[in-house]
Each structure stands twice: as structure tokens, then as C-alpha cells.
mmCIF file of C-alpha atoms in Angstrom:
data_model
loop_
_atom_site.group_PDB
_atom_site.id
_atom_site.type_symbol
_atom_site.label_atom_id
_atom_site.label_comp_id
_atom_site.label_asym_id
_atom_site.label_seq_id
_atom_site.Cartn_x
_atom_site.Cartn_y
_atom_site.Cartn_z
ATOM 1 C CA MET A 1 -11.199 21.581 5.758
ATOM 2 C CA ARG A 2 -11.115 25.201 4.601
ATOM 3 C CA GLU A 3 -7.312 24.976 4.257
ATOM 4 C CA MET A 4 -7.509 21.919 1.982
ATOM 5 C CA SER A 5 -7.758 22.181 -1.785
ATOM 6 C CA PHE A 6 -11.030 21.294 -3.507
ATOM 7 C CA THR A 7 -9.453 18.080 -4.843
ATOM 8 C CA ASP A 8 -8.133 16.932 -1.455
ATOM 9 C CA ARG A 9 -11.340 17.869 0.341
ATOM 10 C CA TRP A 10 -13.367 15.446 -1.755
ATOM 11 C CA LEU A 11 -10.691 12.743 -2.045
ATOM 12 C CA ALA A 12 -12.951 9.931 -0.807
ATOM 13 C CA LEU A 13 -15.566 10.837 -3.418
ATOM 14 C CA TRP A 14 -13.039 10.835 -6.290
ATOM 15 C CA ILE A 15 -11.742 7.423 -5.230
ATOM 16 C CA LEU A 16 -15.231 5.945 -5.011
ATOM 17 C CA LEU A 17 -16.033 7.356 -8.463
ATOM 18 C CA ALA A 18 -12.799 5.901 -9.872
ATOM 19 C CA MET A 19 -13.703 2.493 -8.445
ATOM 20 C CA ALA A 20 -17.189 2.708 -9.939
ATOM 21 C CA VAL A 21 -15.890 3.806 -13.352
ATOM 22 C CA GLY A 22 -13.377 0.959 -13.378
ATOM 23 C CA LEU A 23 -15.994 -1.634 -12.476
ATOM 24 C CA LEU A 24 -18.376 -0.363 -15.155
ATOM 25 C CA LEU A 25 -15.662 -0.309 -17.816
ATOM 26 C CA GLY A 26 -14.560 -3.836 -16.959
ATOM 27 C CA ARG A 27 -18.122 -5.116 -16.926
ATOM 28 C CA PHE A 28 -19.543 -3.471 -20.044
ATOM 29 C CA VAL A 29 -16.632 -2.718 -22.437
ATOM 30 C CA PRO A 30 -15.976 -5.903 -24.445
ATOM 31 C CA GLY A 31 -12.330 -6.891 -24.766
ATOM 32 C CA LEU A 32 -10.994 -4.209 -22.403
ATOM 33 C CA ASN A 33 -9.780 -6.744 -19.869
ATOM 34 C CA ALA A 34 -7.905 -8.738 -22.514
ATOM 35 C CA ALA A 35 -6.430 -5.581 -24.048
ATOM 36 C CA LEU A 36 -5.071 -4.352 -20.722
ATOM 37 C CA GLU A 37 -3.774 -7.808 -19.773
ATOM 38 C CA SER A 38 -1.893 -8.086 -23.065
ATOM 39 C CA VAL A 39 0.324 -5.074 -22.318
ATOM 40 C CA LYS A 40 2.746 -6.670 -19.893
ATOM 41 C CA ILE A 41 6.494 -6.807 -19.393
ATOM 42 C CA GLY A 42 7.859 -9.520 -17.125
ATOM 43 C CA GLY A 43 4.390 -10.219 -15.765
ATOM 44 C CA ILE A 44 3.843 -6.575 -14.756
ATOM 45 C CA SER A 45 0.987 -4.595 -16.300
ATOM 46 C CA VAL A 46 2.483 -1.611 -18.115
ATOM 47 C CA PRO A 47 -0.603 0.660 -17.742
ATOM 48 C CA ILE A 48 -0.784 -0.016 -13.993
ATOM 49 C CA ALA A 49 2.966 0.501 -13.673
ATOM 50 C CA ILE A 50 2.630 3.896 -15.381
ATOM 51 C CA GLY A 51 -0.186 4.889 -13.030
ATOM 52 C CA LEU A 52 1.790 3.869 -9.948
ATOM 53 C CA LEU A 53 4.931 5.688 -11.117
ATOM 54 C CA VAL A 54 2.962 8.882 -11.767
ATOM 55 C CA MET A 55 1.375 8.464 -8.331
ATOM 56 C CA MET A 56 4.601 7.880 -6.419
ATOM 57 C CA TYR A 57 6.959 10.346 -8.085
ATOM 58 C CA PRO A 58 5.528 13.582 -6.583
ATOM 59 C CA VAL A 59 5.483 12.081 -3.091
ATOM 60 C CA LEU A 60 9.071 10.847 -3.343
ATOM 61 C CA ALA A 61 10.142 14.197 -4.780
ATOM 62 C CA LYS A 62 8.927 15.759 -1.502
ATOM 63 C CA VAL A 63 11.225 13.616 0.667
ATOM 64 C CA ARG A 64 14.179 15.451 2.203
ATOM 65 C CA TYR A 65 16.764 12.753 1.610
ATOM 66 C CA ASP A 66 19.416 14.555 3.641
ATOM 67 C CA GLU A 67 17.261 13.907 6.722
ATOM 68 C CA THR A 68 16.924 10.139 6.305
ATOM 69 C CA ARG A 69 19.992 9.510 8.485
ATOM 70 C CA ARG A 70 17.996 10.390 11.586
ATOM 71 C CA ILE A 71 15.515 7.650 10.661
ATOM 72 C CA GLY A 72 18.235 5.026 10.349
ATOM 73 C CA ALA A 73 19.392 5.885 13.868
ATOM 74 C CA ASP A 74 15.928 5.375 15.377
ATOM 75 C CA ARG A 75 16.012 1.734 16.426
ATOM 76 C CA ARG A 76 12.551 1.859 18.004
ATOM 77 C CA LEU A 77 11.069 2.870 14.667
ATOM 78 C CA LEU A 78 12.950 0.270 12.600
ATOM 79 C CA VAL A 79 12.453 -2.677 14.965
ATOM 80 C CA THR A 80 8.756 -1.882 15.493
ATOM 81 C CA SER A 81 8.126 -1.619 11.752
ATOM 82 C CA LEU A 82 10.017 -4.801 10.869
ATOM 83 C CA ALA A 83 8.247 -6.801 13.581
ATOM 84 C CA LEU A 84 4.813 -5.580 12.467
ATOM 85 C CA ASN A 85 5.474 -6.154 8.768
ATOM 86 C CA TRP A 86 7.226 -9.492 8.805
ATOM 87 C CA ILE A 87 5.954 -11.211 11.948
ATOM 88 C CA VAL A 88 2.583 -9.755 12.968
ATOM 89 C CA GLY A 89 1.141 -8.977 9.505
ATOM 90 C CA PRO A 90 1.628 -12.392 7.854
ATOM 91 C CA ALA A 91 0.573 -14.210 11.046
ATOM 92 C CA LEU A 92 -2.616 -12.136 11.346
ATOM 93 C CA MET A 93 -3.564 -12.691 7.693
ATOM 94 C CA PHE A 94 -2.897 -16.429 8.046
ATOM 95 C CA SER A 95 -5.172 -16.566 11.099
ATOM 96 C CA LEU A 96 -7.982 -14.570 9.469
ATOM 97 C CA ALA A 97 -7.756 -16.567 6.228
ATOM 98 C CA TRP A 98 -8.191 -19.850 8.094
ATOM 99 C CA LEU A 99 -10.870 -18.439 10.390
ATOM 100 C CA PHE A 100 -13.109 -17.115 7.607
ATOM 101 C CA LEU A 101 -12.150 -19.222 4.560
ATOM 102 C CA ALA A 102 -11.390 -22.659 5.968
ATOM 103 C CA ASP A 103 -13.757 -24.240 3.419
ATOM 104 C CA LEU A 104 -12.380 -22.271 0.443
ATOM 105 C CA PRO A 105 -8.707 -23.255 -0.024
ATOM 106 C CA GLU A 106 -8.073 -21.192 -3.167
ATOM 107 C CA TYR A 107 -9.296 -17.941 -1.627
ATOM 108 C CA ARG A 108 -7.520 -18.777 1.623
ATOM 109 C CA THR A 109 -4.199 -19.252 -0.166
ATOM 110 C CA GLY A 110 -4.700 -16.033 -2.126
ATOM 111 C CA LEU A 111 -5.262 -14.067 1.094
ATOM 112 C CA ILE A 112 -2.143 -15.520 2.692
ATOM 113 C CA ILE A 113 -0.138 -14.384 -0.345
ATOM 114 C CA VAL A 114 -1.620 -10.884 -0.010
ATOM 115 C CA GLY A 115 -0.462 -10.843 3.618
ATOM 116 C CA LEU A 116 3.102 -11.644 2.581
ATOM 117 C CA ALA A 117 3.332 -8.825 0.013
ATOM 118 C CA ARG A 118 4.238 -5.809 2.138
ATOM 119 C CA CYS A 119 3.372 -2.361 0.787
ATOM 120 C CA ILE A 120 5.945 -0.424 -1.255
ATOM 121 C CA ALA A 121 3.746 1.877 -3.357
ATOM 122 C CA MET A 122 0.405 3.364 -2.295
ATOM 123 C CA VAL A 123 1.571 3.717 1.306
ATOM 124 C CA PHE A 124 3.365 6.923 0.290
ATOM 125 C CA VAL A 125 0.068 8.532 -0.700
ATOM 126 C CA TRP A 126 -1.830 7.476 2.446
ATOM 127 C CA ASN A 127 1.083 8.533 4.653
ATOM 128 C CA ASP A 128 1.318 11.924 2.957
ATOM 129 C CA LEU A 129 -2.422 12.565 3.264
ATOM 130 C CA ALA A 130 -2.282 11.749 6.982
ATOM 131 C CA CYS A 131 0.757 14.033 7.465
ATOM 132 C CA GLY A 132 3.076 11.179 8.401
ATOM 133 C CA ASP A 133 6.860 11.379 8.345
ATOM 134 C CA ARG A 134 7.898 11.306 4.661
ATOM 135 C CA GLU A 135 11.532 10.513 5.369
ATOM 136 C CA ALA A 136 10.538 7.660 7.692
ATOM 137 C CA ALA A 137 8.199 6.292 5.009
ATOM 138 C CA ALA A 138 11.006 6.284 2.434
ATOM 139 C CA VAL A 139 13.363 4.411 4.766
ATOM 140 C CA LEU A 140 10.769 1.886 5.971
ATOM 141 C CA VAL A 141 9.550 1.119 2.448
ATOM 142 C CA ALA A 142 13.135 0.635 1.252
ATOM 143 C CA LEU A 143 13.732 -1.720 4.186
ATOM 144 C CA ASN A 144 10.521 -3.610 3.372
ATOM 145 C CA SER A 145 11.687 -3.989 -0.210
ATOM 146 C CA VAL A 146 14.915 -5.654 0.862
ATOM 147 C CA PHE A 147 13.043 -8.029 3.153
ATOM 148 C CA GLN A 148 10.495 -8.689 0.402
ATOM 149 C CA VAL A 149 13.212 -10.013 -1.881
ATOM 150 C CA LEU A 150 14.865 -12.053 0.876
ATOM 151 C CA ALA A 151 11.880 -13.319 2.859
ATOM 152 C CA PHE A 152 8.820 -13.584 0.574
ATOM 153 C CA GLY A 153 9.566 -17.069 -0.721
ATOM 154 C CA ALA A 154 10.601 -18.438 2.683
ATOM 155 C CA LEU A 155 7.524 -17.051 4.410
ATOM 156 C CA GLY A 156 5.296 -18.402 1.641
ATOM 157 C CA TRP A 157 6.730 -21.869 2.208
ATOM 158 C CA PHE A 158 6.296 -21.512 5.985
ATOM 159 C CA TYR A 159 2.680 -20.252 5.969
ATOM 160 C CA LEU A 160 1.415 -22.467 3.142
ATOM 161 C CA GLN A 161 3.169 -25.722 4.012
ATOM 162 C CA VAL A 162 5.105 -25.842 7.292
ATOM 163 C CA LEU A 163 2.728 -24.115 9.733
ATOM 164 C CA PRO A 164 -0.455 -25.808 8.430
ATOM 165 C CA SER A 165 1.346 -29.170 8.692
ATOM 166 C CA TRP A 166 2.282 -28.451 12.325
ATOM 167 C CA LEU A 167 -1.338 -27.521 13.079
ATOM 168 C CA GLY A 168 -2.770 -30.568 11.321
ATOM 169 C CA LEU A 169 -4.316 -28.470 8.536
ATOM 170 C CA PRO A 170 -4.269 -29.041 4.761
ATOM 171 C CA THR A 171 -1.189 -27.611 3.035
ATOM 172 C CA ALA A 172 -0.862 -25.760 -0.270
ATOM 173 C CA SER A 173 2.087 -25.810 -2.631
ATOM 174 C CA ALA A 174 3.312 -22.744 -4.458
ATOM 175 C CA GLU A 175 6.483 -21.714 -6.260
ATOM 176 C CA PHE A 176 7.391 -18.047 -6.116
ATOM 177 C CA SER A 177 9.471 -16.391 -8.796
ATOM 178 C CA ILE A 178 12.325 -14.397 -7.277
ATOM 179 C CA GLY A 179 12.547 -12.549 -10.590
ATOM 180 C CA THR A 180 8.942 -11.344 -10.263
ATOM 181 C CA ILE A 181 9.594 -10.096 -6.732
ATOM 182 C CA VAL A 182 12.812 -8.286 -7.682
ATOM 183 C CA LEU A 183 11.198 -6.738 -10.772
ATOM 184 C CA SER A 184 8.245 -5.530 -8.684
ATOM 185 C CA VAL A 185 10.589 -3.818 -6.221
ATOM 186 C CA LEU A 186 12.724 -2.246 -8.949
ATOM 187 C CA VAL A 187 9.769 -0.913 -10.926
ATOM 188 C CA PHE A 188 7.415 0.222 -8.168
ATOM 189 C CA LEU A 189 10.037 1.587 -5.788
ATOM 190 C CA GLY A 190 13.375 1.878 -7.572
ATOM 191 C CA ILE A 191 12.319 4.040 -10.526
ATOM 192 C CA PRO A 192 10.257 6.668 -8.637
ATOM 193 C CA LEU A 193 12.749 6.718 -5.753
ATOM 194 C CA VAL A 194 15.682 7.485 -8.045
ATOM 195 C CA ALA A 195 13.611 10.037 -9.977
ATOM 196 C CA GLY A 196 12.476 11.779 -6.785
ATOM 197 C CA PHE A 197 15.999 11.844 -5.334
ATOM 198 C CA LEU A 198 17.567 13.247 -8.518
ATOM 199 C CA THR A 199 14.810 15.843 -8.908
ATOM 200 C CA ARG A 200 15.380 17.189 -5.396
ATOM 201 C CA LEU A 201 19.166 17.042 -5.715
ATOM 202 C CA ILE A 202 19.265 18.910 -9.035
ATOM 203 C CA GLY A 203 16.390 21.272 -8.183
ATOM 204 C CA GLU A 204 17.932 22.418 -4.901
ATOM 205 C CA ARG A 205 21.395 22.841 -6.416
ATOM 206 C CA VAL A 206 20.115 24.897 -9.326
ATOM 207 C CA LYS A 207 17.272 26.890 -7.741
ATOM 208 C CA GLY A 208 17.571 26.351 -3.990
ATOM 209 C CA ARG A 209 15.299 24.670 -1.428
ATOM 210 C CA THR A 210 12.917 27.644 -1.109
ATOM 211 C CA TRP A 211 12.091 27.597 -4.833
ATOM 212 C CA TYR A 212 11.974 23.803 -4.958
ATOM 213 C CA GLU A 213 9.519 23.405 -2.072
ATOM 214 C CA GLY A 214 7.601 26.618 -2.652
ATOM 215 C CA ARG A 215 7.221 26.564 -6.438
ATOM 216 C CA PHE A 216 8.118 23.199 -7.942
ATOM 217 C CA LEU A 217 6.482 20.774 -5.486
ATOM 218 C CA PRO A 218 3.062 22.504 -5.554
ATOM 219 C CA GLU A 219 3.105 22.141 -9.353
ATOM 220 C CA VAL A 220 3.832 18.395 -9.417
ATOM 221 C CA GLY A 221 1.964 17.491 -6.194
ATOM 222 C CA PRO A 222 -1.518 17.020 -7.716
ATOM 223 C CA TRP A 223 -0.166 14.368 -10.091
ATOM 224 C CA ALA A 224 0.032 11.924 -7.167
ATOM 225 C CA LEU A 225 -3.765 11.956 -6.950
ATOM 226 C CA TYR A 226 -4.168 11.776 -10.738
ATOM 227 C CA GLY A 227 -1.901 8.719 -10.833
ATOM 228 C CA LEU A 228 -3.789 7.139 -7.940
ATOM 229 C CA LEU A 229 -7.185 7.590 -9.607
ATOM 230 C CA PHE A 230 -5.863 6.326 -12.961
ATOM 231 C CA THR A 231 -4.435 3.222 -11.254
ATOM 232 C CA ILE A 232 -7.681 2.539 -9.405
ATOM 233 C CA VAL A 233 -9.721 2.782 -12.620
ATOM 234 C CA LEU A 234 -7.374 0.312 -14.348
ATOM 235 C CA LEU A 235 -7.308 -2.137 -11.430
ATOM 236 C CA PHE A 236 -11.057 -2.319 -11.199
ATOM 237 C CA ALA A 237 -11.488 -2.398 -14.980
ATOM 238 C CA LEU A 238 -9.163 -5.397 -15.205
ATOM 239 C CA GLN A 239 -11.301 -7.446 -12.840
ATOM 240 C CA GLY A 240 -14.645 -5.676 -13.123
ATOM 241 C CA GLU A 241 -16.412 -8.671 -14.638
ATOM 242 C CA ALA A 242 -15.001 -11.146 -12.096
ATOM 243 C CA ILE A 243 -15.977 -8.896 -9.194
ATOM 244 C CA THR A 244 -19.500 -8.103 -10.410
ATOM 245 C CA THR A 245 -20.315 -11.702 -11.371
ATOM 246 C CA SER A 246 -19.125 -13.238 -8.071
ATOM 247 C CA PRO A 247 -20.498 -10.873 -5.394
ATOM 248 C CA LEU A 248 -20.875 -13.559 -2.714
ATOM 249 C CA ASP A 249 -17.304 -14.759 -3.187
ATOM 250 C CA VAL A 250 -16.076 -11.169 -3.062
ATOM 251 C CA ALA A 251 -18.003 -10.643 0.194
ATOM 252 C CA ARG A 252 -16.442 -13.764 1.743
ATOM 253 C CA ILE A 253 -12.966 -12.542 0.842
ATOM 254 C CA ALA A 254 -13.704 -8.953 1.834
ATOM 255 C CA LEU A 255 -14.574 -9.605 5.482
ATOM 256 C CA PRO A 256 -11.152 -10.926 6.622
ATOM 257 C CA LEU A 257 -9.454 -8.212 4.555
ATOM 258 C CA LEU A 258 -11.520 -5.502 6.226
ATOM 259 C CA LEU A 259 -10.596 -6.854 9.651
ATOM 260 C CA TYR A 260 -6.950 -7.214 8.654
ATOM 261 C CA PHE A 261 -6.482 -3.620 7.478
ATOM 262 C CA THR A 262 -8.330 -2.180 10.461
ATOM 263 C CA LEU A 263 -6.607 -4.308 13.105
ATOM 264 C CA MET A 264 -3.153 -3.831 11.603
ATOM 265 C CA PHE A 265 -3.537 -0.069 11.360
ATOM 266 C CA LEU A 266 -4.996 0.574 14.815
ATOM 267 C CA GLY A 267 -2.774 -1.991 16.519
ATOM 268 C CA SER A 268 0.338 -0.559 14.862
ATOM 269 C CA LEU A 269 -0.632 3.024 15.706
ATOM 270 C CA PHE A 270 -1.130 2.230 19.402
ATOM 271 C CA LEU A 271 2.034 0.092 19.532
ATOM 272 C CA ALA A 272 4.134 2.842 17.949
ATOM 273 C CA ARG A 273 2.700 5.346 20.412
ATOM 274 C CA GLY A 274 3.431 2.899 23.230
ATOM 275 C CA VAL A 275 7.129 2.647 22.359
ATOM 276 C CA GLY A 276 7.406 6.449 22.404
ATOM 277 C CA LEU A 277 7.159 7.481 18.744
ATOM 278 C CA ASN A 278 5.518 10.795 17.852
ATOM 279 C CA TYR A 279 2.374 11.197 15.742
ATOM 280 C CA ALA A 280 4.160 11.503 12.389
ATOM 281 C CA LYS A 281 6.310 8.397 12.883
ATOM 282 C CA SER A 282 3.496 6.394 14.477
ATOM 283 C CA THR A 283 1.240 7.165 11.510
ATOM 284 C CA THR A 284 3.957 6.089 9.107
ATOM 285 C CA VAL A 285 4.513 2.832 10.975
ATOM 286 C CA ALA A 286 0.754 2.165 10.943
ATOM 287 C CA PHE A 287 0.291 2.725 7.217
ATOM 288 C CA THR A 288 3.410 0.782 6.195
ATOM 289 C CA ALA A 289 2.203 -2.129 8.349
ATOM 290 C CA ALA A 290 -1.419 -2.064 7.175
ATOM 291 C CA GLY A 291 -0.833 -1.663 3.425
ATOM 292 C CA ASN A 292 0.075 -4.416 0.978
ATOM 293 C CA ASN A 293 1.805 -4.673 -2.385
ATOM 294 C CA PHE A 294 -1.289 -5.705 -4.335
ATOM 295 C CA GLU A 295 0.496 -5.728 -7.692
ATOM 296 C CA LEU A 296 3.048 -8.270 -6.447
ATOM 297 C CA ALA A 297 0.344 -10.401 -4.806
ATOM 298 C CA ILE A 298 -1.731 -10.452 -7.995
ATOM 299 C CA ALA A 299 1.317 -11.179 -10.187
ATOM 300 C CA VAL A 300 2.421 -14.068 -7.946
ATOM 301 C CA ALA A 301 -1.106 -15.518 -7.748
ATOM 302 C CA ILE A 302 -1.629 -15.345 -11.510
ATOM 303 C CA GLY A 303 1.848 -16.641 -12.313
ATOM 304 C CA THR A 304 1.531 -19.571 -9.909
ATOM 305 C CA PHE A 305 -2.153 -20.529 -10.117
ATOM 306 C CA GLY A 306 -3.493 -18.896 -13.316
ATOM 307 C CA VAL A 307 -5.493 -15.795 -14.190
ATOM 308 C CA THR A 308 -8.883 -17.441 -13.564
ATOM 309 C CA SER A 309 -7.918 -19.025 -10.237
ATOM 310 C CA GLY A 310 -9.503 -18.289 -6.885
ATOM 311 C CA GLN A 311 -6.088 -17.200 -5.623
ATOM 312 C CA ALA A 312 -5.961 -14.505 -8.314
ATOM 313 C CA LEU A 313 -9.479 -13.314 -7.437
ATOM 314 C CA ALA A 314 -8.480 -13.020 -3.775
ATOM 315 C CA GLY A 315 -5.505 -10.908 -4.822
ATOM 316 C CA VAL A 316 -7.742 -8.652 -6.917
ATOM 317 C CA VAL A 317 -10.219 -8.156 -4.067
ATOM 318 C CA GLY A 318 -7.267 -6.899 -1.983
ATOM 319 C CA PRO A 319 -7.165 -3.373 -3.476
ATOM 320 C CA LEU A 320 -10.981 -3.388 -3.769
ATOM 321 C CA ILE A 321 -11.065 -3.364 0.051
ATOM 322 C CA GLU A 322 -7.691 -1.768 0.801
ATOM 323 C CA VAL A 323 -8.216 1.476 -1.113
ATOM 324 C CA PRO A 324 -11.455 2.681 0.538
ATOM 325 C CA VAL A 325 -10.485 1.330 3.969
ATOM 326 C CA LEU A 326 -7.094 3.045 4.033
ATOM 327 C CA VAL A 327 -8.634 6.271 2.752
ATOM 328 C CA ALA A 328 -11.029 6.068 5.707
ATOM 329 C CA LEU A 329 -8.077 5.366 8.019
ATOM 330 C CA VAL A 330 -6.421 8.576 6.820
ATOM 331 C CA TYR A 331 -9.337 10.463 8.358
ATOM 332 C CA VAL A 332 -9.218 8.237 11.465
ATOM 333 C CA SER A 333 -5.524 9.016 11.867
ATOM 334 C CA LEU A 334 -6.112 12.760 11.597
ATOM 335 C CA TRP A 335 -8.999 12.529 14.087
ATOM 336 C CA LEU A 336 -7.024 10.465 16.601
ATOM 337 C CA GLY A 337 -3.922 12.647 16.345
ATOM 338 C CA LYS A 338 -4.808 15.292 18.915
ATOM 339 C CA ARG A 339 -6.422 12.723 21.203
ATOM 340 C CA LEU A 340 -3.573 10.213 21.305
ATOM 341 C CA PHE A 341 -0.694 12.669 20.938
ATOM 342 C CA PRO A 342 -1.511 15.805 22.978
ATOM 343 C CA ASN A 343 1.058 18.610 22.717
ATOM 344 C CA ASP A 344 2.830 16.793 19.877
ATOM 345 C CA ALA A 345 4.271 19.247 17.380
ATOM 346 C CA THR A 346 3.928 16.746 14.511
ATOM 347 C CA VAL A 347 0.140 16.517 14.842
ATOM 348 C CA PRO A 348 -1.414 18.422 11.890
ATOM 349 C CA ALA A 349 -3.328 21.547 12.806
ATOM 350 C CA ARG A 350 -6.251 20.758 10.467
#
């Protein structure tokens, strides 16, 4: 703790304050929700997009892109991550949604959509805080993005119509816009990834790696947290009224989400350790499997079912639960490191 900066040391507090400020703004500032919702391009909120880009750029600028080849050669890492993200994750969310929300079809459908939207944004921050493998995170998120474009619609059809029909359960119909999915990937991953890559490439060629990592990165690093807090305030401000006026509904949705994030993270961490991955890679696999692309889930729910729908509310509750839970799991990861990975050089000293 003594080695951490004042800002990092009290990260959980800043995030809780940002959530509270957002909820209060959304609840008591008239017209704020409508004003923020009106600034959209292609269904994507411009203010939230700005916050996410500011959040992701410093983390992606830290990635050593010349080392990503070693990640592509690690089949255990790639296969484990793909299986967790595109087989285990959606199946677990489907099961929890039906187990806890069988009598609430709108919320149930919204949760299933959240489970299909694999994380491509905030995972970089959680992974960095837990001292995961940055290069592995970049590769796995890029791989998730490709699968998101190719598989999101097909999996939505399977989990909302085909599988419930096989099990004798009610089905739900939904049409997913491929354009929305592609735009989400391009904005939330493509822009900061290209910016981070070019910054490192130009910075190292002009000034060298020592200057780049010793002088430049410490200057831009804090902006990841500023962007995260700004995004959290906006997210909670957008839906502050809906959340504060429907506390029982939020609680019903929150329980399966809490179980989902916890089970996915711990299960993925132990599985990655079991297949022989080190602490840094195991942590990265766990966070990429546990996190979700909340912006895509919310955009799909609103575009398909409407802004006032139960599906949209379920999507909004996603980050309400995900943010504090994954922050807590950062500390769990750091605590478990030395216990699960003894004599592992990638385990952080702090």
C-alpha cells in the first residue's frame, strides 16, 4: 500500500463516490438524462464514448505490441479464453437469468443480452490494476471483438429462441443490428488501440523505450482513472432516476449479476491456473471472461426493445453491479496471487 499512489490507494472510494454523484445527478437534475441521451451518433452516447476512450488510451499506450506474438503462440491461453467467453459465460448467464428471473421475462432477456456482450473496454483497467498481462489482454480483447461481430447475433438467436424451445420454456424474439455491434467494436476498441499503438511506435522511435516508459507513460497513466470515473458518473446519471425509483427491481436483477461476475472470475482464475498459466495470464483470462461490454448491451436493448423497457433497465443495472464487484475482485486477485501461484515471478510484490 505504501508503494501505491494516493489516487490508486483509495480507488474503491473514488469509484463509490462517482457512482453516488451520478445517481444524485440523474435523480435531482431535471432534463440531464434527456440532454445526455440526445448526444448520440449511431446509437452510441458521445459523452460515454469520450470517457471510455480517455480511460482506455493510457492503458493501451502501455502495451508492448512487439511482444504480442508470444501471446498468439500460446494455445492454452487462447483456447481457454475463447471457451470461457463464448461457451461458459453466455450459458452461465442464461442459467442464472432463468433461475432468478423466470417470472420477469423482460429482465431475463436483458440479462441474457448482457451475457452475450463480452468485455472490450473496462477490462483493460481492471487487468492493469491487478497486474495482469497487458499484451495478453490486448490480444484476447481483439479476439473477443472479432467473435462479437461474428457470433453475437447467432448466440442471441440460440439463447433467446432455440434453447428455450428445446427446454420447453417461453421464447423471446429480438433482432440485433450488426451495424451497432461493428460500430461498438470500432469505437471502443479500434480508436484507442490504434492511438496507443501509434503513440508507442512514434514515442520509442523518437525518444527511445526508456524515455517512453519512464517519462511519458507516468504522465498519461492517471488519465485512465479520470476517464473511468467520468464514465461511471455519466452512466449512473443517465439511469439515476430509473435505478432509484425501482429499487426492488434493481435488487432482483442485481443478485444473478453478482453471482455471475463472481463465479466467472473465480472459476476462470482457477481454470487458467489448472491449465498451467502463470498469475499474470490467469488474471487476464479471469477479467476478460468476467467483464461485459455494457455499452453494447444497453445499445442493443434500447434499440430492440425501447429506452423504457425492462430489457434496457437490466442492461443499465449491469455496470451498477459490475463496477464495484470487479474493483473488489482486483483486490481478491492480488490477495490470491501469492497463495495460488507460489514462486511465480509475475505475482506482484505489493
